[in-house]
Amino acid sequence: MTLIAALLSLCLPPAAQAQHLPLWEAGVGMAAIHFPSYRGSAVRQDYLLPAPYVYYRGRYLQIGREDVRSMLFRSERAQFYISLGGEVPVRSQDNPLRRGMPDLDTTVEIGPTLEVALARSQRYRTDVDLRFSVAPVLATDLTQIHAAGWLFQPQLAIDSQDIAGISGLQGGLRAGPLFADQRYHQYYYGVDEVYARPDRAAYRARGGYAGSQLTVALNRRFDHVWAGGFLRWDDLDGATFIDSPLVETRSGFTAGFALSWILFESAARATDE
């Protein structure tokens, strides 16, 4: 799960539970997030930013805090859709290991996801799914766009409602490995000869295993107020780029919290068609 997806995932809403909810909702809010500059960096950043609350629960288009989905296929046991993710930019001058190197641009990932239902429990109000996502990565500084590789992420997804018998308390868990091609790893962890220095050797990254991620989230809605938070743990042990001079730590965490006020909702209701 990428940073933008993690920020959106402050809710991790179970899509299968949309029935009887408004077709769309809109509101305003704020979000705070604490995260490393990039996976493997010991330099951390803090963002406090507006967090629009936008939900759309259409049959073919779904917009929520976990992602934006364009539904291509849906059955009782599987879904196939296009989803969106990405990473925020990094200024190299703010990171001692990258100083003197080009900045890392904002990246955007748009690609297909296959979601297969493993279990549905009405008694425990819990869904268990297996997801397979693949996406090309585009990097942009808003003046130009260039390809930055490919990502593949198989993921176990568990969503629960009314946790511990508390009405409206929802929770989610995402866990799985990450894989990326050589271009993606080179973009984040490679060091070209021209940027090598005595304490930063030239490095050519390889494609393959990129570590694993575990994300947990909780949220609850109180009438027209929504609150949620998440914690993501990254483990880079065994990653093909672990010996890059730009990797400072083998693990790290990202945490976020958001509070939103729901101002508008549709009279029309969503359906689980």
PDB file of C-alpha atoms in Angstrom:
ATOM      1  CA  MET A   1       0.000   0.000   0.000  1.00  0.00           C
ATOM      2  CA  THR A   2       1.510   3.339  -1.091  1.00  0.00           C
ATOM      3  CA  LEU A   3       1.454   6.490   0.999  1.00  0.00           C
ATOM      4  CA  ILE A   4      -1.418   8.170  -0.806  1.00  0.00           C
ATOM      5  CA  ALA A   5      -3.419   4.957  -0.563  1.00  0.00           C
ATOM      6  CA  ALA A   6      -2.520   4.720   3.131  1.00  0.00           C
ATOM      7  CA  LEU A   7      -3.710   8.261   3.706  1.00  0.00           C
ATOM      8  CA  LEU A   8      -6.935   7.467   1.902  1.00  0.00           C
ATOM      9  CA  SER A   9      -7.221   4.251   3.900  1.00  0.00           C
ATOM     10  CA  LEU A  10      -7.873   6.071   7.163  1.00  0.00           C
ATOM     11  CA  CYS A  11     -11.252   4.380   6.874  1.00  0.00           C
ATOM     12  CA  LEU A  12     -10.627   1.093   5.037  1.00  0.00           C
ATOM     13  CA  PRO A  13     -14.365   0.799   4.320  1.00  0.00           C
ATOM     14  CA  PRO A  14     -15.813  -2.624   3.495  1.00  0.00           C
ATOM     15  CA  ALA A  15     -17.160  -2.031  -0.006  1.00  0.00           C
ATOM     16  CA  ALA A  16     -19.489  -4.995   0.297  1.00  0.00           C
ATOM     17  CA  GLN A  17     -21.397  -3.251   3.096  1.00  0.00           C
ATOM     18  CA  ALA A  18     -22.574  -0.262   1.026  1.00  0.00           C
ATOM     19  CA  GLN A  19     -26.224  -1.275   0.909  1.00  0.00           C
ATOM     20  CA  HIS A  20     -28.669   1.296   2.378  1.00  0.00           C
ATOM     21  CA  LEU A  21     -25.966   3.980   2.661  1.00  0.00           C
ATOM     22  CA  PRO A  22     -26.276   7.241   0.680  1.00  0.00           C
ATOM     23  CA  LEU A  23     -25.188   7.035  -2.941  1.00  0.00           C
ATOM     24  CA  TRP A  24     -22.858   9.950  -2.249  1.00  0.00           C
ATOM     25  CA  GLU A  25     -21.655  11.972   0.722  1.00  0.00           C
ATOM     26  CA  ALA A  26     -19.460  15.064   0.936  1.00  0.00           C
ATOM     27  CA  GLY A  27     -17.828  17.026   3.718  1.00  0.00           C
ATOM     28  CA  VAL A  28     -14.684  18.716   4.986  1.00  0.00           C
ATOM     29  CA  GLY A  29     -12.000  17.768   7.475  1.00  0.00           C
ATOM     30  CA  MET A  30      -8.335  17.714   8.443  1.00  0.00           C
ATOM     31  CA  ALA A  31      -5.758  14.935   8.411  1.00  0.00           C
ATOM     32  CA  ALA A  32      -2.374  14.581  10.111  1.00  0.00           C
ATOM     33  CA  ILE A  33       0.202  12.068   8.907  1.00  0.00           C
ATOM     34  CA  HIS A  34       3.714  11.150  10.128  1.00  0.00           C
ATOM     35  CA  PHE A  35       5.853   9.138   7.702  1.00  0.00           C
ATOM     36  CA  PRO A  36       9.390   8.478   6.378  1.00  0.00           C
ATOM     37  CA  SER A  37      10.556  10.400   3.291  1.00  0.00           C
ATOM     38  CA  TYR A  38      10.593   7.050   1.489  1.00  0.00           C
ATOM     39  CA  ARG A  39      10.666   3.424   2.588  1.00  0.00           C
ATOM     40  CA  GLY A  40      14.087   2.830   4.160  1.00  0.00           C
ATOM     41  CA  SER A  41      14.700   6.482   5.067  1.00  0.00           C
ATOM     42  CA  ALA A  42      15.261   7.564   8.666  1.00  0.00           C
ATOM     43  CA  VAL A  43      14.220  11.132   7.806  1.00  0.00           C
ATOM     44  CA  ARG A  44      10.581  11.690   8.663  1.00  0.00           C
ATOM     45  CA  GLN A  45       7.988  14.190   7.508  1.00  0.00           C
ATOM     46  CA  ASP A  46       4.766  15.514   8.996  1.00  0.00           C
ATOM     47  CA  TYR A  47       1.787  16.752   7.029  1.00  0.00           C
ATOM     48  CA  LEU A  48      -1.287  18.564   8.323  1.00  0.00           C
ATOM     49  CA  LEU A  49      -3.616  19.080   5.414  1.00  0.00           C
ATOM     50  CA  PRO A  50      -7.250  19.439   4.418  1.00  0.00           C
ATOM     51  CA  ALA A  51      -8.987  16.097   3.984  1.00  0.00           C
ATOM     52  CA  PRO A  52     -12.142  16.352   1.890  1.00  0.00           C
ATOM     53  CA  TYR A  53     -14.679  13.704   2.838  1.00  0.00           C
ATOM     54  CA  VAL A  54     -16.002  12.305  -0.425  1.00  0.00           C
ATOM     55  CA  TYR A  55     -17.849   9.031  -0.944  1.00  0.00           C
ATOM     56  CA  TYR A  56     -19.537   7.773  -4.074  1.00  0.00           C
ATOM     57  CA  ARG A  57     -20.982   4.271  -4.008  1.00  0.00           C
ATOM     58  CA  GLY A  58     -22.020   3.711  -7.612  1.00  0.00           C
ATOM     59  CA  ARG A  59     -22.280   0.390  -9.363  1.00  0.00           C
ATOM     60  CA  TYR A  60     -19.313   1.050 -11.666  1.00  0.00           C
ATOM     61  CA  LEU A  61     -17.480   3.869  -9.874  1.00  0.00           C
ATOM     62  CA  GLN A  62     -16.630   3.885  -6.182  1.00  0.00           C
ATOM     63  CA  ILE A  63     -14.826   6.716  -4.414  1.00  0.00           C
ATOM     64  CA  GLY A  64     -13.854   6.254  -0.778  1.00  0.00           C
ATOM     65  CA  ARG A  65     -10.990   6.793   1.614  1.00  0.00           C
ATOM     66  CA  GLU A  66      -9.189   3.627   0.622  1.00  0.00           C
ATOM     67  CA  ASP A  67      -9.029   4.286  -3.088  1.00  0.00           C
ATOM     68  CA  VAL A  68     -10.820   5.365  -6.223  1.00  0.00           C
ATOM     69  CA  ARG A  69     -12.217   2.386  -8.110  1.00  0.00           C
ATOM     70  CA  SER A  70     -13.585   2.073 -11.593  1.00  0.00           C
ATOM     71  CA  MET A  71     -15.432  -1.230 -11.440  1.00  0.00           C
ATOM     72  CA  LEU A  72     -14.863  -3.447 -14.486  1.00  0.00           C
ATOM     73  CA  PHE A  73     -16.396  -6.689 -13.207  1.00  0.00           C
ATOM     74  CA  ARG A  74     -18.196  -7.811 -10.071  1.00  0.00           C
ATOM     75  CA  SER A  75     -19.648 -11.112  -8.954  1.00  0.00           C
ATOM     76  CA  GLU A  76     -20.467 -12.681  -5.604  1.00  0.00           C
ATOM     77  CA  ARG A  77     -16.925 -14.071  -5.279  1.00  0.00           C
ATOM     78  CA  ALA A  78     -14.726 -11.628  -7.190  1.00  0.00           C
ATOM     79  CA  GLN A  79     -14.274  -8.030  -8.299  1.00  0.00           C
ATOM     80  CA  PHE A  80     -12.008  -6.547 -10.958  1.00  0.00           C
ATOM     81  CA  TYR A  81     -11.441  -2.810 -10.916  1.00  0.00           C
ATOM     82  CA  ILE A  82      -9.015   0.023 -11.633  1.00  0.00           C
ATOM     83  CA  SER A  83      -7.545   1.630  -8.502  1.00  0.00           C
ATOM     84  CA  LEU A  84      -5.376   4.650  -7.727  1.00  0.00           C
ATOM     85  CA  GLY A  85      -2.359   5.152  -5.450  1.00  0.00           C
ATOM     86  CA  GLY A  86       0.903   7.096  -5.247  1.00  0.00           C
ATOM     87  CA  GLU A  87       3.650   8.710  -3.179  1.00  0.00           C
ATOM     88  CA  VAL A  88       4.331  12.306  -2.159  1.00  0.00           C
ATOM     89  CA  PRO A  89       7.435  14.190  -3.399  1.00  0.00           C
ATOM     90  CA  VAL A  90      10.759  14.271  -1.531  1.00  0.00           C
ATOM     91  CA  ARG A  91      13.176  17.210  -1.558  1.00  0.00           C
ATOM     92  CA  SER A  92      16.664  15.718  -1.649  1.00  0.00           C
ATOM     93  CA  GLN A  93      18.183  18.710   0.168  1.00  0.00           C
ATOM     94  CA  ASP A  94      16.111  17.743   3.226  1.00  0.00           C
ATOM     95  CA  ASN A  95      17.551  14.215   3.307  1.00  0.00           C
ATOM     96  CA  PRO A  96      21.292  13.852   4.110  1.00  0.00           C
ATOM     97  CA  LEU A  97      21.598  10.574   2.189  1.00  0.00           C
ATOM     98  CA  ARG A  98      20.114  12.129  -0.970  1.00  0.00           C
ATOM     99  CA  ARG A  99      21.676  15.594  -0.759  1.00  0.00           C
ATOM    100  CA  GLY A 100      22.967  16.668  -4.165  1.00  0.00           C
ATOM    101  CA  MET A 101      20.737  14.185  -6.006  1.00  0.00           C
ATOM    102  CA  PRO A 102      17.567  14.992  -7.978  1.00  0.00           C
ATOM    103  CA  ASP A 103      14.357  15.392  -5.996  1.00  0.00           C
ATOM    104  CA  LEU A 104      11.856  12.545  -5.986  1.00  0.00           C
ATOM    105  CA  ASP A 105       8.711  13.671  -7.763  1.00  0.00           C
ATOM    106  CA  THR A 106       5.139  12.848  -6.843  1.00  0.00           C
ATOM    107  CA  THR A 107       4.269   9.421  -8.209  1.00  0.00           C
ATOM    108  CA  VAL A 108       0.876   8.197  -9.358  1.00  0.00           C
ATOM    109  CA  GLU A 109      -0.095   4.533  -9.734  1.00  0.00           C
ATOM    110  CA  ILE A 110      -3.154   3.551 -11.756  1.00  0.00           C
ATOM    111  CA  GLY A 111      -3.760  -0.096 -12.492  1.00  0.00           C
ATOM    112  CA  PRO A 112      -6.051  -3.112 -12.233  1.00  0.00           C
ATOM    113  CA  THR A 113      -6.845  -5.002  -9.036  1.00  0.00           C
ATOM    114  CA  LEU A 114      -8.395  -8.451  -8.784  1.00  0.00           C
ATOM    115  CA  GLU A 115     -10.192  -9.003  -5.475  1.00  0.00           C
ATOM    116  CA  VAL A 116     -11.268 -12.528  -4.534  1.00  0.00           C
ATOM    117  CA  ALA A 117     -13.580 -13.185  -1.582  1.00  0.00           C
ATOM    118  CA  LEU A 118     -12.166 -15.808   0.792  1.00  0.00           C
ATOM    119  CA  ALA A 119     -14.739 -15.610   3.586  1.00  0.00           C
ATOM    120  CA  ARG A 120     -17.871 -13.719   4.618  1.00  0.00           C
ATOM    121  CA  SER A 121     -19.128 -13.897   8.205  1.00  0.00           C
ATOM    122  CA  GLN A 122     -22.524 -12.380   9.006  1.00  0.00           C
ATOM    123  CA  ARG A 123     -22.156 -13.399  12.646  1.00  0.00           C
ATOM    124  CA  TYR A 124     -18.863 -11.543  13.143  1.00  0.00           C
ATOM    125  CA  ARG A 125     -19.587  -8.951  10.420  1.00  0.00           C
ATOM    126  CA  THR A 126     -16.198  -9.628   8.854  1.00  0.00           C
ATOM    127  CA  ASP A 127     -15.022  -9.972   5.248  1.00  0.00           C
ATOM    128  CA  VAL A 128     -11.748 -11.622   4.210  1.00  0.00           C
ATOM    129  CA  ASP A 129     -10.417 -10.998   0.704  1.00  0.00           C
ATOM    130  CA  LEU A 130      -7.293 -11.632  -1.338  1.00  0.00           C
ATOM    131  CA  ARG A 131      -6.196  -8.838  -3.659  1.00  0.00           C
ATOM    132  CA  PHE A 132      -3.737  -8.757  -6.538  1.00  0.00           C
ATOM    133  CA  SER A 133      -2.768  -5.282  -7.764  1.00  0.00           C
ATOM    134  CA  VAL A 134      -0.420  -4.327 -10.584  1.00  0.00           C
ATOM    135  CA  ALA A 135       0.215  -0.760 -11.698  1.00  0.00           C
ATOM    136  CA  PRO A 136       2.532   1.325 -13.850  1.00  0.00           C
ATOM    137  CA  VAL A 137       4.111   4.190 -11.915  1.00  0.00           C
ATOM    138  CA  LEU A 138       4.255   7.722 -13.325  1.00  0.00           C
ATOM    139  CA  ALA A 139       6.377  10.458 -11.734  1.00  0.00           C
ATOM    140  CA  THR A 140       5.594  14.139 -12.202  1.00  0.00           C
ATOM    141  CA  ASP A 141       6.722  17.553 -10.996  1.00  0.00           C
ATOM    142  CA  LEU A 142       3.618  19.061 -12.650  1.00  0.00           C
ATOM    143  CA  THR A 143       5.691  20.294 -15.607  1.00  0.00           C
ATOM    144  CA  GLN A 144       6.527  16.891 -17.065  1.00  0.00           C
ATOM    145  CA  ILE A 145       5.629  13.230 -16.590  1.00  0.00           C
ATOM    146  CA  HIS A 146       7.900  10.205 -16.951  1.00  0.00           C
ATOM    147  CA  ALA A 147       7.605   6.472 -16.362  1.00  0.00           C
ATOM    148  CA  ALA A 148       9.046   5.252 -13.053  1.00  0.00           C
ATOM    149  CA  GLY A 149       8.482   1.497 -13.259  1.00  0.00           C
ATOM    150  CA  TRP A 150       5.892  -1.058 -12.194  1.00  0.00           C
ATOM    151  CA  LEU A 151       4.522  -2.294  -8.864  1.00  0.00           C
ATOM    152  CA  PHE A 152       2.870  -5.611  -7.968  1.00  0.00           C
ATOM    153  CA  GLN A 153       1.211  -6.228  -4.606  1.00  0.00           C
ATOM    154  CA  PRO A 154      -0.660  -9.333  -3.474  1.00  0.00           C
ATOM    155  CA  GLN A 155      -2.510  -8.515  -0.276  1.00  0.00           C
ATOM    156  CA  LEU A 156      -4.703 -10.104   2.378  1.00  0.00           C
ATOM    157  CA  ALA A 157      -7.552  -7.756   3.331  1.00  0.00           C
ATOM    158  CA  ILE A 158      -9.744  -8.165   6.420  1.00  0.00           C
ATOM    159  CA  ASP A 159     -12.613  -5.750   7.171  1.00  0.00           C
ATOM    160  CA  SER A 160     -14.881  -5.811  10.227  1.00  0.00           C
ATOM    161  CA  GLN A 161     -17.868  -3.785  11.391  1.00  0.00           C
ATOM    162  CA  ASP A 162     -19.259  -3.155  14.885  1.00  0.00           C
ATOM    163  CA  ILE A 163     -16.008  -4.333  16.466  1.00  0.00           C
ATOM    164  CA  ALA A 164     -16.324  -5.515  20.087  1.00  0.00           C
ATOM    165  CA  GLY A 165     -20.050  -4.888  19.821  1.00  0.00           C
ATOM    166  CA  ILE A 166     -19.553  -1.128  19.409  1.00  0.00           C
ATOM    167  CA  SER A 167     -22.046   0.113  16.843  1.00  0.00           C
ATOM    168  CA  GLY A 168     -20.410   1.914  13.929  1.00  0.00           C
ATOM    169  CA  LEU A 169     -16.833   1.005  14.847  1.00  0.00           C
ATOM    170  CA  GLN A 170     -15.104  -0.325  11.723  1.00  0.00           C
ATOM    171  CA  GLY A 171     -11.641  -1.775  11.355  1.00  0.00           C
ATOM    172  CA  GLY A 172      -9.426  -3.113   8.646  1.00  0.00           C
ATOM    173  CA  LEU A 173      -6.154  -4.943   8.141  1.00  0.00           C
ATOM    174  CA  ARG A 174      -3.985  -5.150   5.021  1.00  0.00           C
ATOM    175  CA  ALA A 175      -0.899  -7.361   4.831  1.00  0.00           C
ATOM    176  CA  GLY A 176       1.332  -8.619   2.068  1.00  0.00           C
ATOM    177  CA  PRO A 177       4.624  -8.424   0.169  1.00  0.00           C
ATOM    178  CA  LEU A 178       5.557  -5.858  -2.465  1.00  0.00           C
ATOM    179  CA  PHE A 179       7.399  -6.403  -5.741  1.00  0.00           C
ATOM    180  CA  ALA A 180       8.710  -3.845  -8.228  1.00  0.00           C
ATOM    181  CA  ASP A 181      10.759  -3.773 -11.402  1.00  0.00           C
ATOM    182  CA  GLN A 182      14.313  -2.481 -11.801  1.00  0.00           C
ATOM    183  CA  ARG A 183      13.234   0.983 -12.968  1.00  0.00           C
ATOM    184  CA  TYR A 184      11.118   1.605  -9.866  1.00  0.00           C
ATOM    185  CA  HIS A 185      13.840   0.487  -7.466  1.00  0.00           C
ATOM    186  CA  GLN A 186      16.442   2.501  -9.376  1.00  0.00           C
ATOM    187  CA  TYR A 187      14.265   5.607  -9.111  1.00  0.00           C
ATOM    188  CA  TYR A 188      14.147   5.417  -5.311  1.00  0.00           C
ATOM    189  CA  TYR A 189      17.350   3.586  -4.372  1.00  0.00           C
ATOM    190  CA  GLY A 190      19.781   3.873  -7.300  1.00  0.00           C
ATOM    191  CA  VAL A 191      22.811   6.193  -7.305  1.00  0.00           C
ATOM    192  CA  ASP A 192      24.206   7.187 -10.703  1.00  0.00           C
ATOM    193  CA  GLU A 193      27.973   7.609 -11.032  1.00  0.00           C
ATOM    194  CA  VAL A 194      27.635  11.378 -11.326  1.00  0.00           C
ATOM    195  CA  TYR A 195      26.043  11.539  -7.839  1.00  0.00           C
ATOM    196  CA  ALA A 196      28.502   9.178  -6.139  1.00  0.00           C
ATOM    197  CA  ARG A 197      30.694  10.548  -3.345  1.00  0.00           C
ATOM    198  CA  PRO A 198      32.987   9.027  -0.695  1.00  0.00           C
ATOM    199  CA  ASP A 199      30.093   8.286   1.669  1.00  0.00           C
ATOM    200  CA  ARG A 200      27.610   7.379  -1.100  1.00  0.00           C
ATOM    201  CA  ALA A 201      28.814   4.777  -3.584  1.00  0.00           C
ATOM    202  CA  ALA A 202      27.283   4.389  -7.028  1.00  0.00           C
ATOM    203  CA  TYR A 203      24.521   1.788  -6.902  1.00  0.00           C
ATOM    204  CA  ARG A 204      22.490  -0.017  -9.535  1.00  0.00           C
ATOM    205  CA  ALA A 205      19.232  -1.386  -8.117  1.00  0.00           C
ATOM    206  CA  ARG A 206      17.630  -4.662  -9.188  1.00  0.00           C
ATOM    207  CA  GLY A 207      13.992  -5.545  -9.591  1.00  0.00           C
ATOM    208  CA  GLY A 208      12.193  -8.078  -7.406  1.00  0.00           C
ATOM    209  CA  TYR A 209      11.093  -8.326  -3.784  1.00  0.00           C
ATOM    210  CA  ALA A 210      10.557  -4.926  -2.114  1.00  0.00           C
ATOM    211  CA  GLY A 211       9.718  -5.955   1.444  1.00  0.00           C
ATOM    212  CA  SER A 212       6.319  -6.266   3.100  1.00  0.00           C
ATOM    213  CA  GLN A 213       3.662  -4.040   4.642  1.00  0.00           C
ATOM    214  CA  LEU A 214       1.100  -4.381   7.412  1.00  0.00           C
ATOM    215  CA  THR A 215      -1.595  -1.734   7.805  1.00  0.00           C
ATOM    216  CA  VAL A 216      -4.283  -1.574  10.485  1.00  0.00           C
ATOM    217  CA  ALA A 217      -7.016   1.049  10.714  1.00  0.00           C
ATOM    218  CA  LEU A 218     -10.013   1.978  12.840  1.00  0.00           C
ATOM    219  CA  ASN A 219     -12.774   4.480  12.224  1.00  0.00           C
ATOM    220  CA  ARG A 220     -16.146   5.429  13.590  1.00  0.00           C
ATOM    221  CA  ARG A 221     -18.916   7.700  12.444  1.00  0.00           C
ATOM    222  CA  PHE A 222     -20.877   9.799  14.943  1.00  0.00           C
ATOM    223  CA  ASP A 223     -23.951  11.098  13.144  1.00  0.00           C
ATOM    224  CA  HIS A 224     -22.368  13.742  10.862  1.00  0.00           C
ATOM    225  CA  VAL A 225     -18.825  13.487  12.238  1.00  0.00           C
ATOM    226  CA  TRP A 226     -16.310  10.855  11.143  1.00  0.00           C
ATOM    227  CA  ALA A 227     -12.993  10.015  12.843  1.00  0.00           C
ATOM    228  CA  GLY A 228     -10.379   7.492  11.792  1.00  0.00           C
ATOM    229  CA  GLY A 229      -6.734   6.561  12.094  1.00  0.00           C
ATOM    230  CA  PHE A 230      -4.254   4.065  10.699  1.00  0.00           C
ATOM    231  CA  LEU A 231      -0.803   2.630  11.380  1.00  0.00           C
ATOM    232  CA  ARG A 232       1.369   1.063   8.674  1.00  0.00           C
ATOM    233  CA  TRP A 233       4.509  -0.983   9.332  1.00  0.00           C
ATOM    234  CA  ASP A 234       7.134  -1.526   6.609  1.00  0.00           C
ATOM    235  CA  ASP A 235       9.693  -4.351   6.734  1.00  0.00           C
ATOM    236  CA  LEU A 236      12.532  -4.219   4.168  1.00  0.00           C
ATOM    237  CA  ASP A 237      14.426  -7.354   5.247  1.00  0.00           C
ATOM    238  CA  GLY A 238      15.276  -9.358   2.143  1.00  0.00           C
ATOM    239  CA  ALA A 239      14.474  -6.541  -0.297  1.00  0.00           C
ATOM    240  CA  THR A 240      16.660  -6.560  -3.403  1.00  0.00           C
ATOM    241  CA  PHE A 241      17.730  -2.939  -2.726  1.00  0.00           C
ATOM    242  CA  ILE A 242      18.553  -3.406   0.961  1.00  0.00           C
ATOM    243  CA  ASP A 243      22.278  -2.742   0.349  1.00  0.00           C
ATOM    244  CA  SER A 244      21.626   0.611  -1.362  1.00  0.00           C
ATOM    245  CA  PRO A 245      23.507   3.526   0.268  1.00  0.00           C
ATOM    246  CA  LEU A 246      20.145   5.334   0.345  1.00  0.00           C
ATOM    247  CA  VAL A 247      18.650   2.750   2.732  1.00  0.00           C
ATOM    248  CA  GLU A 248      19.199   3.822   6.320  1.00  0.00           C
ATOM    249  CA  THR A 249      16.748   1.600   8.191  1.00  0.00           C
ATOM    250  CA  ARG A 250      15.251  -1.827   7.528  1.00  0.00           C
ATOM    251  CA  SER A 251      11.855  -0.987   8.987  1.00  0.00           C
ATOM    252  CA  GLY A 252       9.646   1.978   9.613  1.00  0.00           C
ATOM    253  CA  PHE A 253       6.123   3.105  10.342  1.00  0.00           C
ATOM    254  CA  THR A 254       3.566   5.559   9.041  1.00  0.00           C
ATOM    255  CA  ALA A 255       0.703   6.863  11.166  1.00  0.00           C
ATOM    256  CA  GLY A 256      -2.240   9.083  10.376  1.00  0.00           C
ATOM    257  CA  PHE A 257      -5.446  10.474  11.840  1.00  0.00           C
ATOM    258  CA  ALA A 258      -8.345  12.337  10.237  1.00  0.00           C
ATOM    259  CA  LEU A 259     -11.472  14.088  11.460  1.00  0.00           C
ATOM    260  CA  SER A 260     -14.241  15.019   9.024  1.00  0.00           C
ATOM    261  CA  TRP A 261     -17.604  16.732   9.134  1.00  0.00           C
ATOM    262  CA  ILE A 262     -20.194  15.304   6.731  1.00  0.00           C
ATOM    263  CA  LEU A 263     -22.172  18.218   5.319  1.00  0.00           C
ATOM    264  CA  PHE A 264     -24.118  16.771   2.403  1.00  0.00           C
ATOM    265  CA  GLU A 265     -25.562  13.422   1.366  1.00  0.00           C
ATOM    266  CA  SER A 266     -27.832  12.179  -1.381  1.00  0.00           C
ATOM    267  CA  ALA A 267     -31.407  11.080  -0.897  1.00  0.00           C
ATOM    268  CA  ALA A 268     -30.717   8.173  -3.246  1.00  0.00           C
ATOM    269  CA  ARG A 269     -29.282   5.068  -1.602  1.00  0.00           C
ATOM    270  CA  ALA A 270     -26.506   2.767  -2.772  1.00  0.00           C
ATOM    271  CA  THR A 271     -27.295  -0.852  -3.600  1.00  0.00           C
ATOM    272  CA  ASP A 272     -25.189  -4.011  -3.698  1.00  0.00           C
ATOM    273  CA  GLU A 273     -26.037  -5.011  -7.243  1.00  0.00           C
TER     274      GLU A 273
END
